[in-house]
């Protein structure tokens, strides 16, 4: 296996195109696990860690931009994280353990496309886009459209996630919850990211974006649930009616994989409903505060 | 007499080298020209080997040989000889070694191993122990009747039962007739993994065709020596077993594991070291696993709460070979009814061959399995009898004068179970209820009592050597394996106390070498401080006697006129230092007497016998440790997760030699027990493959999963015969963790659970799953 070290995105993209069975290496926290398990055997790994300026997190006028090499720790230490993106912080705190957070990148988390990845559902709920670089051109893609199936994205040969762009939204709040088997390092049994937002003039009620991870082979938005949530009007009676409606809807419609090692389908379905309830309450609390 | 060293929390002797990374473990041991082994393992749970294709694998650069089991003409074992080191004609579980690829590098060995192809004729397989014991089950060992086994075991040829332990006391039929309330329940404890930090390793070399030296990560170097010596028909003193630092055992490195295979492969490469280090994944199917019981219990009580009869059937899924779990079958059997006196008892404990990885010793050794059913059932009985579960227990516990299942009469010196129960109740504040403010949580508290005896060979001996040095220091040589439990330190404390010297003057060997360190049965059964510690005490006394004998020559008197104190032998107001007596006493004119002083101490447990063939009773337990555990939990009904807020363990472990280390043992056991109670289980595919053979999906507790508060209390009723009154305690903290938590869960929610672990699947199904399919 060859180990290649490009110094620019263009060089990295070229190497990807030129070298047969090659893979990008960022933090390596997925790549090495896959290699050890014998699920991949690349002829070359292309280590992008020597490319300058890719680890930046920057707040621009109406968006937060996360560079391809920004790690979970970078995110957690980032001081100017806008309040409405608190779901990112929630997700970072659940993620792995200290050692892993120091290496794992957010872009790598997306690119690996594991169904329960912390940042898959979170970035979808936050309506984020990936800026995808290739020497053949740059394209922007909503994270929601990134996934094909577990472990597979729409990225083509030579393409690299260069940035993740998260739009800021006035009058919004977000949260992320996950269920896991142990409190310490674990993968999500199921996770839920939720954004609540008012329309521009704050005239109508609250609207929601909801995304579940590990409920299917890719993170899934739940438009029907979003609609149901928007009926919440702040009264306890209506909330409990809406949540129980959502729970029975999920029991009927979700179809998690039967042979998951982490939980039975029924468990996942119950947890999904409960997490959505928790995430929604948290968002409302954050918005109202 | 005031103790100076025993009873003090001396810092572990090996803490420095472990923290700094200086300690050498098996994987750190290096030799020139070493060859590496990669094991090709069975991919079917039960089948006949038709052909092993090795041509492609042989072509791999660096491959030196591929060894298969065809020519093996012996079976390995300790209690029952039922396993070849490599599968011969037949495979019985997924993971069973079929071939050993030997190569210059581990990479080459791994590459070649992937190219070995094995054709099998598949046979029906069975994983459940009750099914496996049934008449329709595929027979896993047709030859069971021809296997050699030690006395005290009872295989049933023609079935999958490799050991049936039967115990009877009184007349259960009469007992149940006289019962007003009968509780009958079925419990299961799944297969779990030990998850030691250090994977198993062995490095072996043959020379001259008849001498074998093996480095191994074993808890039982002399067991390994004996077994290899028998297997290869070479004398004991030409098999040398060296154990470097050991990174955790929990029973999973006791008896035999990968040593027969490594030694067998090495035989084909005389003069060269062959090295086998398991991967993390192989730890789940290539060494030993634990537990795996299906138990049925029926308990009969009179209206006023007297437990008068118990009938128990336990089926242990022992895996494809039974040698490693055969003693657990007996241990689970006679402990099956917990720490209670019952007049009429009938117990049948079956060790059953199953097409699964091999079950071996696992911290607790049958007792957690037994207490999982008994301590749950006692709580259920208290409800049915409308009495308090604490009172019900106190009414029935073994106390001085009671006769246990084995027919032993409990003495006051066995410990204070009643005191332990009362203390646990107090520590957990069982009478105080605090309902959580938030209705998503449910809170509960409960207790579970426990007892444990060390399950061991009747001749499980220990021996120790103490060498005196010219400067007044001592070498303590012994062959127990310190795998983190601190026995090196504890035994040094016993030596220092007995000799009357500061503990710094004792140096204990790290690691064991059967060539240099004296015989020890093995480091299991929580027995080292108590048993090897007694040998240490004897050895230290023999050093003092030797000192006195020499000094009596100097003082021209008899040894009985002399005393030892302050590192000197005294005759009236005259004295000679230990240092001057250590290596030959020299008179002022230069002439010397006596030689270097060595003290030895040897013991076997007193009075153990085989079980009576008919009743299963007899002296099967050299002593008992009693205790009680208590849990305070909070269930999050939305996540189905249990948080253990407080966990209490009270043990009467006799004199505590080193309080901090003792507490460390109990806390470690409690956390390990919480893992098994809440999450741990091996998950099998319908083909019999372990699906979660990694730490990603075999979830052990992390620091964030430990209880908010762990309370450990020691009562110290001295153990006669134990060094300074000590008795075993290391495994005991795990014994009743699961029932204490499940009882607390029942208290919190009104839900009864009979199967482990109490994970989200089970709890959420119980909370929300009415009418749901499985
Ligand atoms: C112990 C442990 C705990 C973990 N815990 C969690 C957890 O709690 N939650 C969670 O979601 N994940 C977890 N993971 C998985 C992993 O850490 C994350 O998915 C991580 O974000 C991957 O990032 P990386 O930089 O290490 O990626 P790498 O392993 O370097 O790469 C992963 C994949 O993405 C590709 N890739 C990397 N960067 C790019 C890019 N810029 N453009 C295109 N493709 C790219 C690589 O080629 C590779 O296929 C854990 C892993 C381990 C080992």
Coordinates of C-alpha atoms in Angstrom, one line a residue, chain A residues 3 70 208 225 233:
Chain A
X3 CA 1.1 6.4 1.3
X70 CA -11.7 20.4 11.2
X208 CA -39.2 22.0 12.0
X225 CA -43.3 14.3 11.5
X233 CA -49.1 25.4 20.0

